[in-house]
mmCIF file of C-alpha atoms and ligand atoms in Angstrom:
data_model
loop_
_atom_site.group_PDB
_atom_site.id
_atom_site.type_symbol
_atom_site.label_atom_id
_atom_site.label_comp_id
_atom_site.label_asym_id
_atom_site.label_seq_id
_atom_site.Cartn_x
_atom_site.Cartn_y
_atom_site.Cartn_z
ATOM 1 C CA MET P 1 -9.824 35.561 -9.885
ATOM 2 C CA ASP P 2 -7.131 36.614 -7.448
ATOM 3 C CA HIS P 3 -5.172 33.900 -5.713
ATOM 4 C CA ILE P 4 -2.823 35.553 -3.216
ATOM 5 C CA THR P 5 -0.556 33.235 -1.309
ATOM 6 C CA THR P 6 2.668 33.349 0.680
ATOM 7 C CA ASN P 7 3.125 29.593 1.119
ATOM 8 C CA HIS P 8 6.089 27.509 0.063
ATOM 9 C CA ILE P 9 5.379 24.078 -1.423
ATOM 10 C CA GLU P 10 7.764 21.201 -2.063
ATOM 11 C CA ARG P 11 6.903 18.233 -4.261
ATOM 12 C CA LYS P 12 8.719 15.111 -5.444
ATOM 13 C CA ALA P 13 8.291 14.157 -9.114
ATOM 14 C CA TYR P 14 8.776 10.398 -9.552
ATOM 15 C CA ALA P 15 10.275 8.723 -12.626
ATOM 16 C CA LYS P 16 8.578 5.844 -14.418
ATOM 17 C CA ILE P 17 9.683 2.677 -16.129
ATOM 18 C CA ASN P 18 7.685 0.540 -18.557
ATOM 19 C CA LEU P 19 7.241 -3.090 -17.564
ATOM 20 C CA GLY P 20 5.691 -3.588 -20.982
ATOM 21 C CA LEU P 21 5.446 -1.422 -24.088
ATOM 22 C CA ASP P 22 3.609 -2.352 -27.264
ATOM 23 C CA VAL P 23 2.787 -0.216 -30.279
ATOM 24 C CA LEU P 24 -0.383 -1.347 -32.018
ATOM 25 C CA ARG P 25 -0.369 0.929 -35.060
ATOM 26 C CA ARG P 26 0.528 4.284 -36.463
ATOM 27 C CA ARG P 27 -2.542 6.485 -36.779
ATOM 28 C CA SER P 28 -3.177 8.630 -39.857
ATOM 29 C CA ASP P 29 -2.387 11.762 -37.798
ATOM 30 C CA GLY P 30 1.112 10.382 -37.113
ATOM 31 C CA TYR P 31 0.512 9.461 -33.469
ATOM 32 C CA HIS P 32 1.132 5.879 -32.391
ATOM 33 C CA GLU P 33 -1.459 3.829 -30.596
ATOM 34 C CA VAL P 34 0.250 2.219 -27.620
ATOM 35 C CA LYS P 35 -0.440 -0.341 -24.927
ATOM 36 C CA MET P 36 1.964 0.131 -22.041
ATOM 37 C CA ILE P 37 2.408 -0.860 -18.416
ATOM 38 C CA MET P 38 3.594 2.197 -16.501
ATOM 39 C CA GLN P 39 5.263 1.923 -13.123
ATOM 40 C CA THR P 40 6.656 4.672 -10.878
ATOM 41 C CA VAL P 41 10.010 4.009 -9.242
ATOM 42 C CA ASP P 42 11.707 5.632 -6.258
ATOM 43 C CA ILE P 43 13.875 8.016 -8.299
ATOM 44 C CA TRP P 44 12.683 11.597 -8.144
ATOM 45 C CA ASP P 45 13.242 15.237 -8.942
ATOM 46 C CA ARG P 46 12.457 17.770 -6.224
ATOM 47 C CA LEU P 47 10.463 20.877 -7.162
ATOM 48 C CA THR P 48 9.759 23.841 -4.907
ATOM 49 C CA PHE P 49 7.135 26.491 -5.538
ATOM 50 C CA LYS P 50 7.160 29.960 -3.988
ATOM 51 C CA PRO P 51 5.003 32.974 -4.718
ATOM 52 C CA ALA P 52 6.927 35.851 -6.330
ATOM 53 C CA GLU P 53 6.482 39.622 -6.024
ATOM 54 C CA THR P 54 6.617 40.120 -9.771
ATOM 55 C CA PRO P 55 4.278 38.360 -12.250
ATOM 56 C CA GLY P 56 5.485 35.505 -14.444
ATOM 57 C CA ILE P 57 7.271 32.202 -13.995
ATOM 58 C CA GLU P 58 10.885 32.094 -12.855
ATOM 59 C CA LEU P 59 12.563 28.684 -13.082
ATOM 60 C CA SER P 60 15.996 27.778 -11.739
ATOM 61 C CA ALA P 61 17.597 24.326 -11.921
ATOM 62 C CA ASP P 62 20.732 22.638 -10.615
ATOM 63 C CA ASP P 63 21.177 20.898 -14.001
ATOM 64 C CA LYS P 64 22.736 23.574 -16.204
ATOM 65 C CA THR P 65 22.096 21.623 -19.444
ATOM 66 C CA LEU P 66 18.315 22.058 -19.200
ATOM 67 C CA PRO P 67 16.416 24.895 -20.863
ATOM 68 C CA LEU P 68 14.826 27.296 -18.331
ATOM 69 C CA GLY P 69 12.350 29.037 -20.594
ATOM 70 C CA LYS P 70 9.348 27.914 -22.635
ATOM 71 C CA ASP P 71 11.204 24.784 -23.802
ATOM 72 C CA ASN P 72 11.044 23.406 -20.286
ATOM 73 C CA LEU P 73 7.883 21.408 -19.619
ATOM 74 C CA ILE P 74 7.762 22.939 -16.125
ATOM 75 C CA CYS P 75 7.256 26.424 -17.582
ATOM 76 C CA ARG P 76 4.766 25.167 -20.155
ATOM 77 C CA ALA P 77 2.671 23.447 -17.483
ATOM 78 C CA ALA P 78 2.795 26.471 -15.156
ATOM 79 C CA GLU P 79 1.885 28.876 -17.952
ATOM 80 C CA LEU P 80 -1.063 26.761 -19.103
ATOM 81 C CA LEU P 81 -2.406 26.347 -15.584
ATOM 82 C CA MET P 82 -2.019 30.009 -14.606
ATOM 83 C CA GLU P 83 -3.651 31.172 -17.792
ATOM 84 C CA GLU P 84 -6.578 28.730 -17.407
ATOM 85 C CA LYS P 85 -7.099 29.775 -13.789
ATOM 86 C CA GLY P 86 -6.472 33.492 -14.277
ATOM 87 C CA ILE P 87 -3.606 33.652 -11.778
ATOM 88 C CA ARG P 88 -1.766 36.955 -11.943
ATOM 89 C CA GLN P 89 0.639 36.427 -9.071
ATOM 90 C CA GLY P 90 4.128 35.282 -10.112
ATOM 91 C CA VAL P 91 5.776 32.046 -9.058
ATOM 92 C CA LYS P 92 9.375 30.955 -8.460
ATOM 93 C CA ILE P 93 10.074 27.312 -9.176
ATOM 94 C CA THR P 94 13.305 25.457 -8.387
ATOM 95 C CA LEU P 95 14.219 22.070 -9.819
ATOM 96 C CA GLU P 96 16.625 19.555 -8.282
ATOM 97 C CA LYS P 97 17.203 17.103 -11.178
ATOM 98 C CA ASN P 98 17.995 13.493 -10.312
ATOM 99 C CA ILE P 99 16.069 11.642 -13.040
ATOM 100 C CA PRO P 100 18.256 10.919 -16.086
ATOM 101 C CA VAL P 101 17.370 13.257 -18.987
ATOM 102 C CA ALA P 102 16.194 12.019 -22.420
ATOM 103 C CA ALA P 103 16.245 8.555 -20.945
ATOM 104 C CA GLY P 104 12.791 6.983 -21.382
ATOM 105 C CA MET P 105 11.864 7.710 -17.757
ATOM 106 C CA ALA P 106 9.378 10.559 -18.398
ATOM 107 C CA GLY P 107 11.590 13.070 -16.591
ATOM 108 C CA GLY P 108 10.052 16.127 -18.232
ATOM 109 C CA SER P 109 6.480 14.810 -18.049
ATOM 110 C CA THR P 110 6.720 14.013 -14.345
ATOM 111 C CA ASP P 111 8.091 17.493 -13.610
ATOM 112 C CA ALA P 112 5.104 18.947 -15.495
ATOM 113 C CA ALA P 113 2.782 16.728 -13.438
ATOM 114 C CA ALA P 114 4.389 18.002 -10.222
ATOM 115 C CA VAL P 115 3.671 21.564 -11.373
ATOM 116 C CA PHE P 116 -0.070 20.810 -11.580
ATOM 117 C CA HIS P 117 -0.056 19.302 -8.081
ATOM 118 C CA GLY P 118 2.237 21.988 -6.639
ATOM 119 C CA LEU P 119 0.397 25.018 -8.017
ATOM 120 C CA ASN P 120 -2.965 23.419 -7.194
ATOM 121 C CA GLU P 121 -1.853 23.442 -3.559
ATOM 122 C CA LEU P 122 0.054 26.754 -3.615
ATOM 123 C CA PHE P 123 -2.859 28.717 -5.029
ATOM 124 C CA GLY P 124 -5.639 26.649 -3.372
ATOM 125 C CA LEU P 125 -7.227 25.797 -6.727
ATOM 126 C CA SER P 126 -9.105 22.656 -5.535
ATOM 127 C CA MET P 127 -8.622 20.894 -8.885
ATOM 128 C CA ASP P 128 -9.403 17.189 -8.764
ATOM 129 C CA MET P 129 -7.256 14.561 -10.459
ATOM 130 C CA GLU P 130 -9.514 14.434 -13.560
ATOM 131 C CA GLU P 131 -9.259 18.173 -14.165
ATOM 132 C CA MET P 132 -5.475 18.070 -13.791
ATOM 133 C CA LYS P 133 -5.256 15.113 -16.201
ATOM 134 C CA ARG P 134 -7.389 16.935 -18.784
ATOM 135 C CA LEU P 135 -5.039 19.924 -18.665
ATOM 136 C CA GLY P 136 -1.964 17.689 -18.489
ATOM 137 C CA VAL P 137 -2.584 15.921 -21.784
ATOM 138 C CA ARG P 138 -2.211 19.314 -23.501
ATOM 139 C CA ILE P 139 1.433 19.299 -22.355
ATOM 140 C CA GLY P 140 2.243 15.696 -23.284
ATOM 141 C CA ALA P 141 0.737 12.220 -23.686
ATOM 142 C CA ASP P 142 2.496 10.831 -20.578
ATOM 143 C CA VAL P 143 1.574 13.767 -18.296
ATOM 144 C CA PRO P 144 -1.880 12.423 -17.236
ATOM 145 C CA TYR P 145 -0.223 9.183 -16.092
ATOM 146 C CA CYS P 146 2.460 11.118 -14.205
ATOM 147 C CA ILE P 147 -0.251 13.151 -12.450
ATOM 148 C CA MET P 148 -1.742 9.886 -11.229
ATOM 149 C CA GLY P 149 1.455 7.834 -10.680
ATOM 150 C CA GLY P 150 1.626 4.251 -9.400
ATOM 151 C CA THR P 151 0.969 1.293 -11.692
ATOM 152 C CA ALA P 152 -1.285 1.683 -14.734
ATOM 153 C CA LEU P 153 -2.216 0.285 -18.102
ATOM 154 C CA SER P 154 -1.883 3.104 -20.616
ATOM 155 C CA GLU P 155 -3.688 2.966 -23.978
ATOM 156 C CA GLY P 156 -4.669 5.253 -26.851
ATOM 157 C CA ILE P 157 -1.776 7.677 -27.271
ATOM 158 C CA GLY P 158 -1.139 7.282 -23.536
ATOM 159 C CA GLU P 159 -4.156 9.173 -22.222
ATOM 160 C CA ILE P 160 -6.495 6.200 -21.543
ATOM 161 C CA LEU P 161 -5.431 5.011 -18.118
ATOM 162 C CA THR P 162 -6.503 2.021 -16.052
ATOM 163 C CA PRO P 163 -5.009 2.010 -12.549
ATOM 164 C CA LEU P 164 -3.573 -1.336 -11.424
ATOM 165 C CA PRO P 165 -2.380 -2.592 -8.042
ATOM 166 C CA ALA P 166 1.353 -2.164 -7.415
ATOM 167 C CA PRO P 167 3.415 -5.280 -8.212
ATOM 168 C CA PRO P 168 5.041 -7.165 -5.335
ATOM 169 C CA GLN P 169 8.234 -5.363 -4.310
ATOM 170 C CA CYS P 170 11.649 -6.368 -5.719
ATOM 171 C CA VAL P 171 15.062 -4.722 -6.060
ATOM 172 C CA LEU P 172 15.560 -2.733 -9.259
ATOM 173 C CA VAL P 173 18.755 -1.678 -10.941
ATOM 174 C CA VAL P 174 18.206 1.256 -13.296
ATOM 175 C CA ALA P 175 21.111 2.143 -15.604
ATOM 176 C CA LYS P 176 21.216 5.022 -18.075
ATOM 177 C CA PRO P 177 24.047 4.684 -20.620
ATOM 178 C CA ASP P 178 25.726 7.889 -21.766
ATOM 179 C CA CYS P 179 23.846 8.228 -25.067
ATOM 180 C CA ASN P 180 20.788 10.495 -25.213
ATOM 181 C CA VAL P 181 17.869 9.187 -27.234
ATOM 182 C CA SER P 182 15.153 11.321 -28.756
ATOM 183 C CA THR P 183 11.683 9.793 -28.468
ATOM 184 C CA LYS P 184 10.838 11.312 -31.869
ATOM 185 C CA PHE P 185 13.760 9.483 -33.546
ATOM 186 C CA VAL P 186 12.660 6.143 -32.098
ATOM 187 C CA TYR P 187 9.019 6.402 -33.155
ATOM 188 C CA GLU P 188 9.969 7.677 -36.610
ATOM 189 C CA ASN P 189 12.153 4.626 -37.125
ATOM 190 C CA LEU P 190 9.696 2.093 -35.767
ATOM 191 C CA HIS P 191 7.896 -0.019 -38.344
ATOM 192 C CA ALA P 192 4.808 -0.718 -36.269
ATOM 193 C CA ASP P 193 3.056 -2.724 -39.001
ATOM 194 C CA THR P 194 5.895 -5.185 -39.556
ATOM 195 C CA LEU P 195 6.682 -6.018 -35.918
ATOM 196 C CA LYS P 196 7.017 -9.791 -35.622
ATOM 197 C CA GLU P 197 6.705 -10.024 -31.860
ATOM 198 C CA HIS P 198 4.418 -8.254 -29.420
ATOM 199 C CA PRO P 199 4.712 -8.395 -25.630
ATOM 200 C CA ASP P 200 1.860 -10.088 -23.767
ATOM 201 C CA ILE P 201 0.429 -6.956 -22.141
ATOM 202 C CA ASP P 202 -2.917 -8.598 -21.260
ATOM 203 C CA GLY P 203 -1.035 -11.432 -19.517
ATOM 204 C CA MET P 204 1.083 -8.848 -17.695
ATOM 205 C CA VAL P 205 -2.055 -7.072 -16.431
ATOM 206 C CA LEU P 206 -3.365 -10.392 -15.057
ATOM 207 C CA ALA P 207 0.008 -11.180 -13.447
ATOM 208 C CA ILE P 208 0.025 -7.758 -11.762
ATOM 209 C CA ARG P 209 -3.537 -8.197 -10.514
ATOM 210 C CA LYS P 210 -2.596 -11.650 -9.139
ATOM 211 C CA GLY P 211 0.580 -10.271 -7.551
ATOM 212 C CA SER P 212 2.764 -12.768 -9.435
ATOM 213 C CA LEU P 213 6.293 -11.417 -9.740
ATOM 214 C CA GLU P 214 7.291 -14.417 -11.905
ATOM 215 C CA GLY P 215 4.330 -13.691 -14.189
ATOM 216 C CA ILE P 216 5.617 -10.141 -14.550
ATOM 217 C CA THR P 217 9.332 -10.899 -15.033
ATOM 218 C CA GLY P 218 8.451 -13.593 -17.595
ATOM 219 C CA ARG P 219 6.541 -11.080 -19.719
ATOM 220 C CA LEU P 220 8.845 -8.023 -19.816
ATOM 221 C CA GLY P 221 8.852 -6.723 -23.391
ATOM 222 C CA ASN P 222 9.301 -3.436 -25.260
ATOM 223 C CA VAL P 223 8.896 -3.166 -29.039
ATOM 224 C CA LEU P 224 10.946 0.061 -29.090
ATOM 225 C CA GLU P 225 14.045 -2.030 -28.377
ATOM 226 C CA THR P 226 13.905 -3.007 -32.080
ATOM 227 C CA VAL P 227 14.949 0.569 -32.881
ATOM 228 C CA THR P 228 16.974 1.850 -29.915
ATOM 229 C CA ALA P 229 18.906 -1.314 -29.024
ATOM 230 C CA LYS P 230 19.868 -1.708 -32.697
ATOM 231 C CA ALA P 231 21.278 1.836 -32.735
ATOM 232 C CA TYR P 232 22.982 1.511 -29.312
ATOM 233 C CA PRO P 233 24.500 -1.955 -28.639
ATOM 234 C CA VAL P 234 25.311 -0.876 -25.056
ATOM 235 C CA ILE P 235 21.654 -1.562 -24.204
ATOM 236 C CA GLU P 236 22.014 -5.320 -24.859
ATOM 237 C CA GLU P 237 25.354 -5.297 -23.023
ATOM 238 C CA ILE P 238 23.725 -3.844 -19.900
ATOM 239 C CA LYS P 239 20.843 -6.335 -20.090
ATOM 240 C CA ARG P 240 23.349 -9.192 -20.403
ATOM 241 C CA LYS P 241 25.370 -7.920 -17.452
ATOM 242 C CA MET P 242 22.263 -7.663 -15.278
ATOM 243 C CA LYS P 243 21.223 -11.216 -16.120
ATOM 244 C CA GLU P 244 24.761 -12.531 -15.483
ATOM 245 C CA GLU P 245 24.571 -10.965 -12.027
ATOM 246 C CA GLY P 246 21.310 -12.762 -11.287
ATOM 247 C CA ALA P 247 18.488 -10.527 -12.557
ATOM 248 C CA TRP P 248 15.231 -12.379 -13.183
ATOM 249 C CA ASN P 249 14.962 -10.323 -16.340
ATOM 250 C CA ALA P 250 15.924 -6.907 -17.763
ATOM 251 C CA LEU P 251 14.353 -4.490 -20.235
ATOM 252 C CA MET P 252 14.791 -1.105 -21.848
ATOM 253 C CA SER P 253 12.343 1.517 -20.507
ATOM 254 C CA GLY P 254 10.245 3.657 -22.872
ATOM 255 C CA SER P 255 12.180 4.826 -25.910
ATOM 256 C CA GLY P 256 15.413 4.205 -23.970
ATOM 257 C CA PRO P 257 18.273 4.109 -23.536
ATOM 258 C CA THR P 258 17.677 3.400 -19.803
ATOM 259 C CA VAL P 259 17.659 -0.286 -18.895
ATOM 260 C CA PHE P 260 16.206 -1.765 -15.705
ATOM 261 C CA GLY P 261 16.768 -5.182 -14.164
ATOM 262 C CA MET P 262 14.564 -6.906 -11.579
ATOM 263 C CA PHE P 263 16.424 -8.674 -8.749
ATOM 264 C CA ARG P 264 15.401 -10.825 -5.818
ATOM 265 C CA GLU P 265 18.234 -9.694 -3.530
ATOM 266 C CA ARG P 266 19.857 -6.375 -2.763
ATOM 267 C CA GLU P 267 23.382 -7.929 -2.791
ATOM 268 C CA SER P 268 23.182 -9.163 -6.382
ATOM 269 C CA ALA P 269 21.533 -5.897 -7.461
ATOM 270 C CA GLN P 270 24.365 -3.939 -5.851
ATOM 271 C CA ALA P 271 26.932 -6.196 -7.559
ATOM 272 C CA ALA P 272 25.241 -5.652 -10.937
ATOM 273 C CA ALA P 273 25.201 -1.875 -10.409
ATOM 274 C CA GLU P 274 28.936 -1.851 -9.537
ATOM 275 C CA GLY P 275 29.721 -4.161 -12.469
ATOM 276 C CA ILE P 276 27.900 -1.895 -14.932
ATOM 277 C CA LYS P 277 29.724 1.198 -13.640
ATOM 278 C CA ASN P 278 33.137 -0.503 -13.540
ATOM 279 C CA ALA P 279 32.736 -1.835 -17.088
ATOM 280 C CA GLY P 280 31.991 1.730 -18.244
ATOM 281 C CA LEU P 281 28.556 0.754 -19.586
ATOM 282 C CA ALA P 282 26.734 3.523 -17.686
ATOM 283 C CA ARG P 283 27.560 6.245 -15.186
ATOM 284 C CA GLN P 284 24.047 6.977 -13.939
ATOM 285 C CA VAL P 285 23.125 3.773 -12.087
ATOM 286 C CA PHE P 286 20.517 3.455 -9.315
ATOM 287 C CA VAL P 287 19.557 0.619 -6.991
ATOM 288 C CA THR P 288 15.923 1.337 -6.281
ATOM 289 C CA ARG P 289 12.395 -0.081 -5.949
ATOM 290 C CA PHE P 290 8.831 0.326 -7.126
ATOM 291 C CA TYR P 291 7.018 3.297 -5.619
ATOM 292 C CA PRO P 292 4.666 3.238 -3.791
ATOM 293 C CA ASP P 293 4.528 -0.181 -2.068
ATOM 294 C CA ARG P 294 1.781 -2.711 -2.808
ATOM 295 C CA GLN P 295 -1.012 -2.216 -0.246
HETATM 296 P P1 LIG H 301 9.895 10.183 -22.132
HETATM 297 O O1 LIG H 301 10.128 8.955 -21.323
HETATM 298 O O2 LIG H 301 8.596 10.879 -21.818
HETATM 299 O O3 LIG H 301 10.166 10.013 -23.584
HETATM 300 P P2 LIG H 301 12.463 11.181 -21.646
HETATM 301 O O4 LIG H 301 12.947 10.677 -20.337
HETATM 302 O O5 LIG H 301 12.902 10.404 -22.838
HETATM 303 O O6 LIG H 301 10.916 11.266 -21.615
HETATM 304 P P3 LIG H 301 12.965 13.887 -20.886
HETATM 305 O O7 LIG H 301 13.916 13.620 -19.771
HETATM 306 O O8 LIG H 301 11.598 14.298 -20.522
HETATM 307 O O9 LIG H 301 12.909 12.643 -21.887
HETATM 308 O O10 LIG H 301 13.692 14.990 -21.788
HETATM 309 C C1 LIG H 301 13.549 15.090 -23.164
HETATM 310 C C2 LIG H 301 13.979 16.499 -23.576
HETATM 311 O O11 LIG H 301 13.045 17.432 -23.044
HETATM 312 C C3 LIG H 301 15.349 16.898 -23.061
HETATM 313 O O12 LIG H 301 16.240 16.924 -24.114
HETATM 314 C C4 LIG H 301 15.167 18.256 -22.405
HETATM 315 O O13 LIG H 301 15.957 19.271 -22.987
HETATM 316 C C5 LIG H 301 13.688 18.624 -22.572
HETATM 317 N N1 LIG H 301 13.057 19.006 -21.292
HETATM 318 C C6 LIG H 301 12.164 19.990 -21.120
HETATM 319 N N2 LIG H 301 11.785 20.095 -19.853
HETATM 320 C C7 LIG H 301 12.445 19.158 -19.160
HETATM 321 C C8 LIG H 301 12.480 18.793 -17.780
HETATM 322 N N3 LIG H 301 11.745 19.442 -16.861
HETATM 323 N N4 LIG H 301 13.273 17.772 -17.428
HETATM 324 C C9 LIG H 301 13.998 17.117 -18.356
HETATM 325 N N5 LIG H 301 14.035 17.436 -19.664
HETATM 326 C C10 LIG H 301 13.262 18.456 -20.077
#
């Protein structure tokens, strides 16, 4: 099929945090069965898509530390999609990176998700969400969620998704300490069968459905902290600092090392963000919110 286009598409790729993350067991194939609450936040990368004269995928990025070839999830997603859909026209993709890298915020997965949406529009492919999610899981377990966005319960290896209403709005401080954490390292060092405590994910789902912010803040929990926070004490220091400055509660996101705190007021959130930067605990610090708003 020939898809000739001259359009120019721009798309924001939103980061996620985990309000809850539990690992139920390690499967015999090595994958971990998870139960997670995913939540998009208003921190985003910007991707642009333009048709190119020559065939192939040409990626450029403002972050010079990122790979630009097949190791970038953007190229892998574009290649998979163009091969599946028989697209011979080339595409130029630019990436403005704002989401902290190797941080537990699904930066790569959300960029891949934006590629499915962006190329769907650029080449007029008329793929629905389900088709994009089916292709997306071939790139990574978190990609189907990123294609959907919002608030969701994620089960299986991350591909079984139940959409939830957005939680009531609050002010978030998101702080990424200077260490980079590999997701592989964290899961390899997790002893899923000997975990003594599990977060109350079912209770969290009910609290979200009821719109109870207290029910949510009271249940924040992430079993991966047992690995990452042990290896990087700065994570507990940031959580402590956030709570000292008035956060309802604070938690590490995903495999870390990013920590987020939930605040009632913008002033105390701003003070926490400044305090974290001034104490040298993290350089990448955002004061942000859930995205999108609760309807
Ligand atoms: P997750 O929360 O899904 O574990 P993460 O935030 O921990 O993700 P990423 O930011 O996706 O991790 O990056 C992990 C690695 O993937 C990086 O070391 C980076 O080199 C590589 N990578 C490939 N493509 C991208 C991309 N588009 N953006 C960021 N990193 C990418």
